[in-house]
Amino acid sequence: QFPDLIIGQTSFSGFNGNTGGVKASTLLLTGSFFAHTGLTFDSAGNLWVTDTGNNRVLRFPASVLTANNNGASADTVIGQADFISSKAATSQTSLSGLTNPTSVSFDSAGDMLVADSLFRVVVYPPASTTNATAIRIIGVATPPSTQPGAINVGYATSAIAAGNNIIVVDNGFNRVLYYPPVATFPPLTTQFSPSANSVVGQTSFSGSMANQGGQPSAGTLAGPVDVAASGTELFIADSVNNRILVFPLNSPLPGGTATRVIGQLDFPY
């Protein structure tokens, strides 16, 4: 079946980024950054896209997602003051601006979760509009630290909400972290970023080595990049090991093991 709608280009023969300049209808999805684009729909059927190279997240309203409406314009931009700007944020602790965002999702309360290349996940309030200010940031230790822990994230590439958890893929420290709901985070004045309550892929929050320094197993990760959840299971894209590991979704334990593997014959491969 052939596609009947293209976003980011005015025709199916177009391929350049930001054709005609940065606008509400253009995208820049490849370049010197980690080219990983996140897509999600909100409860109203609007499409949200991480426009990675333009340091923003765009909302395309459901009304423009119709056949042959090529080159549709977004009606909301997050991370920039307007549709023609593309300035990257420079501070991990800034509640405004983004740098090369790689994923976007929503929790059950409507909070928007955006992973970006400042090694963090930025949380925006429900019904955020253009140039919205974030309400919280996940993954940033204060004072700054380069060591793994329950707060600090090595490199967040994806974040979703599933069940009662926020789940963050920490590519830099070869792990996936579980956090409680946003509403239960400690006050910003008490603790800038919340602590994770569980970790997958390492035996403790201080671990960070790919495959825990050994060979692939049912409990290790090497360069995880993305995650998805069903009602009962968590699927982790384990890129360096060329596989998908499937874990029970609820109540993961540090050092826990996957129940099955996709893409390999067995866990040691």
GROMACS .gro file of N, CA and C in nm, residues 32-111:
model
  240
   32SER      N    1   2.455   1.574   1.241
   32SER     CA    2   2.567   1.533   1.325
   32SER      C    3   2.522   1.486   1.463
   33PHE      N    4   2.392   1.493   1.491
   33PHE     CA    5   2.336   1.451   1.619
   33PHE      C    6   2.289   1.306   1.613
   34PHE      N    7   2.246   1.251   1.726
   34PHE     CA    8   2.190   1.116   1.731
   34PHE      C    9   2.053   1.120   1.665
   35ALA      N   10   2.044   1.063   1.545
   35ALA     CA   11   1.923   1.075   1.464
   35ALA      C   12   1.818   0.972   1.506
   36HIS      N   13   1.746   1.004   1.610
   36HIS     CA   14   1.642   0.916   1.662
   36HIS      C   15   1.518   1.002   1.684
   37THR      N   16   1.416   0.978   1.604
   37THR     CA   17   1.297   1.064   1.608
   37THR      C   18   1.182   0.993   1.680
   38GLY      N   19   1.123   1.061   1.775
   38GLY     CA   20   1.010   1.007   1.849
   38GLY      C   21   0.878   1.056   1.793
   39LEU      N   22   0.778   0.968   1.794
   39LEU     CA   23   0.643   1.000   1.750
   39LEU      C   24   0.543   0.949   1.853
   40THR      N   25   0.439   1.025   1.878
   40THR     CA   26   0.332   0.974   1.963
   40THR      C   27   0.205   1.052   1.933
   41PHE      N   28   0.092   0.992   1.967
   41PHE     CA   29  -0.037   1.059   1.958
   41PHE      C   30  -0.086   1.091   2.099
   42ASP      N   31  -0.150   1.207   2.114
   42ASP     CA   32  -0.214   1.236   2.242
   42ASP      C   33  -0.357   1.185   2.241
   43SER      N   34  -0.427   1.207   2.351
   43SER     CA   35  -0.561   1.150   2.366
   43SER      C   36  -0.662   1.210   2.268
   44ALA      N   37  -0.629   1.327   2.209
   44ALA     CA   38  -0.718   1.391   2.112
   44ALA      C   39  -0.686   1.353   1.969
   45GLY      N   40  -0.585   1.269   1.948
   45GLY     CA   41  -0.549   1.227   1.814
   45GLY      C   42  -0.450   1.317   1.744
   46ASN      N   43  -0.392   1.414   1.817
   46ASN     CA   44  -0.289   1.500   1.759
   46ASN      C   45  -0.156   1.424   1.756
   47LEU      N   46  -0.077   1.446   1.651
   47LEU     CA   47   0.052   1.381   1.636
   47LEU      C   48   0.163   1.472   1.685
   48TRP      N   49   0.248   1.419   1.776
   48TRP     CA   50   0.363   1.492   1.827
   48TRP      C   51   0.490   1.429   1.770
   49VAL      N   52   0.583   1.514   1.724
   49VAL     CA   53   0.705   1.468   1.658
   49VAL      C   54   0.825   1.540   1.719
   50THR      N   55   0.929   1.463   1.755
   50THR     CA   56   1.053   1.529   1.795
   50THR      C   57   1.131   1.568   1.671
   51ASP      N   58   1.137   1.698   1.646
   51ASP     CA   59   1.211   1.753   1.533
   51ASP      C   60   1.355   1.771   1.580
   52THR      N   61   1.430   1.663   1.577
   52THR     CA   62   1.556   1.652   1.649
   52THR      C   63   1.656   1.761   1.613
   53GLY      N   64   1.680   1.781   1.485
   53GLY     CA   65   1.780   1.878   1.442
   53GLY      C   66   1.741   2.022   1.466
   54ASN      N   67   1.611   2.049   1.479
   54ASN     CA   68   1.564   2.185   1.505
   54ASN      C   69   1.538   2.210   1.653
   55ASN      N   70   1.577   2.115   1.739
   55ASN     CA   71   1.571   2.133   1.884
   55ASN      C   72   1.431   2.169   1.933
   56ARG      N   73   1.334   2.090   1.887
   56ARG     CA   74   1.196   2.122   1.922
   56ARG      C   75   1.108   1.998   1.910
   57VAL      N   76   0.989   2.009   1.965
   57VAL     CA   77   0.883   1.909   1.947
   57VAL      C   78   0.765   1.980   1.883
   58LEU      N   79   0.711   1.920   1.778
   58LEU     CA   80   0.599   1.980   1.705
   58LEU      C   81   0.471   1.900   1.725
   59ARG      N   82   0.359   1.973   1.733
   59ARG     CA   83   0.228   1.907   1.736
   59ARG      C   84   0.156   1.936   1.605
   60PHE      N   85   0.118   1.826   1.537
   60PHE     CA   86   0.038   1.838   1.416
   60PHE      C   87  -0.105   1.799   1.453
   61PRO      N   88  -0.199   1.893   1.445
   61PRO     CA   89  -0.335   1.864   1.491
   61PRO      C   90  -0.401   1.755   1.408
   62ALA      N   91  -0.491   1.684   1.472
   62ALA     CA   92  -0.560   1.573   1.405
   62ALA      C   93  -0.627   1.619   1.276
   63SER      N   94  -0.670   1.746   1.273
   63SER     CA   95  -0.745   1.798   1.157
   63SER      C   96  -0.661   1.804   1.030
   64VAL      N   97  -0.526   1.809   1.042
   64VAL     CA   98  -0.442   1.817   0.921
   64VAL      C   99  -0.388   1.680   0.879
   65LEU      N  100  -0.416   1.577   0.957
   65LEU     CA  101  -0.364   1.444   0.926
   65LEU      C  102  -0.459   1.371   0.833
   66THR      N  103  -0.480   1.431   0.718
   66THR     CA  104  -0.574   1.377   0.620
   66THR      C  105  -0.502   1.346   0.489
   67ALA      N  106  -0.557   1.254   0.414
   67ALA     CA  107  -0.496   1.211   0.289
   67ALA      C  108  -0.470   1.328   0.195
   68ASN      N  109  -0.350   1.327   0.136
   68ASN     CA  110  -0.308   1.424   0.034
   68ASN      C  111  -0.284   1.565   0.087
   69ASN      N  112  -0.288   1.583   0.220
   69ASN     CA  113  -0.258   1.714   0.278
   69ASN      C  114  -0.109   1.722   0.308
   70ASN      N  115  -0.027   1.708   0.203
   70ASN     CA  116   0.118   1.702   0.219
   70ASN      C  117   0.175   1.835   0.266
   71GLY      N  118   0.280   1.826   0.347
   71GLY     CA  119   0.345   1.946   0.396
   71GLY      C  120   0.262   2.022   0.498
   72ALA      N  121   0.182   1.953   0.576
   72ALA     CA  122   0.096   2.017   0.675
   72ALA      C  123   0.179   2.092   0.779
   73SER      N  124   0.119   2.194   0.837
   73SER     CA  125   0.187   2.276   0.937
   73SER      C  126   0.147   2.235   1.078
   74ALA      N  127   0.246   2.240   1.167
   74ALA     CA  128   0.220   2.219   1.309
   74ALA      C  129   0.150   2.342   1.366
   75ASP      N  130   0.078   2.321   1.476
   75ASP     CA  131   0.012   2.434   1.542
   75ASP      C  132   0.069   2.464   1.680
   76THR      N  133   0.164   2.382   1.725
   76THR     CA  134   0.227   2.403   1.855
   76THR      C  135   0.373   2.361   1.845
   77VAL      N  136   0.461   2.440   1.908
   77VAL     CA  137   0.603   2.405   1.913
   77VAL      C  138   0.649   2.413   2.058
   78ILE      N  139   0.720   2.309   2.100
   78ILE     CA  140   0.777   2.302   2.235
   78ILE      C  141   0.928   2.309   2.222
   79GLY      N  142   0.991   2.392   2.303
   79GLY     CA  143   1.136   2.404   2.299
   79GLY      C  144   1.187   2.527   2.227
   80GLN      N  145   1.097   2.596   2.157
   80GLN     CA  146   1.131   2.720   2.087
   80GLN      C  147   1.021   2.823   2.111
   81ALA      N  148   1.057   2.951   2.093
   81ALA     CA  149   0.960   3.058   2.115
   81ALA      C  150   0.865   3.073   1.998
   82ASP      N  151   0.906   3.022   1.878
   82ASP     CA  152   0.823   3.036   1.759
   82ASP      C  153   0.864   2.928   1.660
   83PHE      N  154   0.797   2.925   1.546
   83PHE     CA  155   0.821   2.818   1.449
   83PHE      C  156   0.943   2.842   1.361
   84ILE      N  157   1.005   2.957   1.367
   84ILE     CA  158   1.120   2.985   1.281
   84ILE      C  159   1.252   2.981   1.356
   85SER      N  160   1.247   2.948   1.486
   85SER     CA  161   1.369   2.940   1.567
   85SER      C  162   1.410   2.795   1.586
   86SER      N  163   1.539   2.773   1.607
   86SER     CA  164   1.589   2.637   1.627
   86SER      C  165   1.709   2.634   1.721
   87LYS      N  166   1.718   2.730   1.811
   87LYS     CA  167   1.831   2.741   1.902
   87LYS      C  168   1.831   2.627   2.003
   88ALA      N  169   1.949   2.569   2.025
   88ALA     CA  170   1.962   2.460   2.121
   88ALA      C  171   1.977   2.513   2.262
   89ALA      N  172   1.917   2.445   2.358
   89ALA     CA  173   1.940   2.477   2.499
   89ALA      C  174   2.083   2.440   2.535
   90THR      N  175   2.138   2.507   2.635
   90THR     CA  176   2.277   2.483   2.673
   90THR      C  177   2.293   2.437   2.818
   91SER      N  178   2.189   2.450   2.898
   91SER     CA  179   2.199   2.415   3.039
   91SER      C  180   2.110   2.296   3.072
   92GLN      N  181   2.165   2.197   3.140
   92GLN     CA  182   2.089   2.081   3.181
   92GLN      C  183   1.974   2.117   3.275
   93THR      N  184   1.992   2.219   3.354
   93THR     CA  185   1.892   2.253   3.455
   93THR      C  186   1.789   2.355   3.407
   94SER      N  187   1.801   2.400   3.283
   94SER     CA  188   1.706   2.498   3.230
   94SER      C  189   1.570   2.432   3.204
   95LEU      N  190   1.464   2.499   3.246
   95LEU     CA  191   1.328   2.451   3.225
   95LEU      C  192   1.270   2.502   3.093
   96SER      N  193   1.349   2.573   3.015
   96SER     CA  194   1.305   2.619   2.883
   96SER      C  195   1.409   2.576   2.780
   97GLY      N  196   1.361   2.535   2.663
   97GLY     CA  197   1.451   2.495   2.556
   97GLY      C  198   1.484   2.347   2.559
   98LEU      N  199   1.523   2.295   2.440
   98LEU     CA  200   1.560   2.156   2.422
   98LEU      C  201   1.684   2.148   2.333
   99THR      N  202   1.753   2.036   2.343
   99THR     CA  203   1.866   2.008   2.255
   99THR      C  204   1.850   1.870   2.194
  100ASN      N  205   1.831   1.864   2.063
  100ASN     CA  206   1.820   1.737   1.990
  100ASN      C  207   1.732   1.635   2.062
  101PRO      N  208   1.605   1.666   2.080
  101PRO     CA  209   1.516   1.570   2.146
  101PRO      C  210   1.500   1.442   2.064
  102THR      N  211   1.489   1.329   2.134
  102THR     CA  212   1.485   1.199   2.067
  102THR      C  213   1.359   1.119   2.095
  103SER      N  214   1.278   1.158   2.193
  103SER     CA  215   1.154   1.084   2.217
  103SER      C  216   1.052   1.175   2.282
  104VAL      N  217   0.925   1.143   2.260
  104VAL     CA  218   0.815   1.216   2.322
  104VAL      C  219   0.705   1.117   2.357
  105SER      N  220   0.646   1.133   2.474
  105SER     CA  221   0.537   1.046   2.517
  105SER      C  222   0.455   1.120   2.623
  106PHE      N  223   0.344   1.059   2.663
  106PHE     CA  224   0.257   1.117   2.764
  106PHE      C  225   0.229   1.016   2.873
  107ASP      N  226   0.215   1.065   2.997
  107ASP     CA  227   0.171   0.977   3.104
  107ASP      C  228   0.019   0.987   3.119
  108SER      N  229  -0.037   0.912   3.210
  108SER     CA  230  -0.183   0.907   3.223
  108SER      C  231  -0.242   1.038   3.272
  109ALA      N  232  -0.161   1.124   3.333
  109ALA     CA  233  -0.208   1.255   3.379
  109ALA      C  234  -0.200   1.360   3.271
  110GLY      N  235  -0.139   1.326   3.156
  110GLY     CA  236  -0.124   1.421   3.046
  110GLY      C  237   0.009   1.493   3.044
  111ASP      N  238   0.097   1.463   3.140
  111ASP     CA  239   0.231   1.523   3.138
  111ASP      C  240   0.307   1.471   3.015
   0.00000   0.00000   0.00000
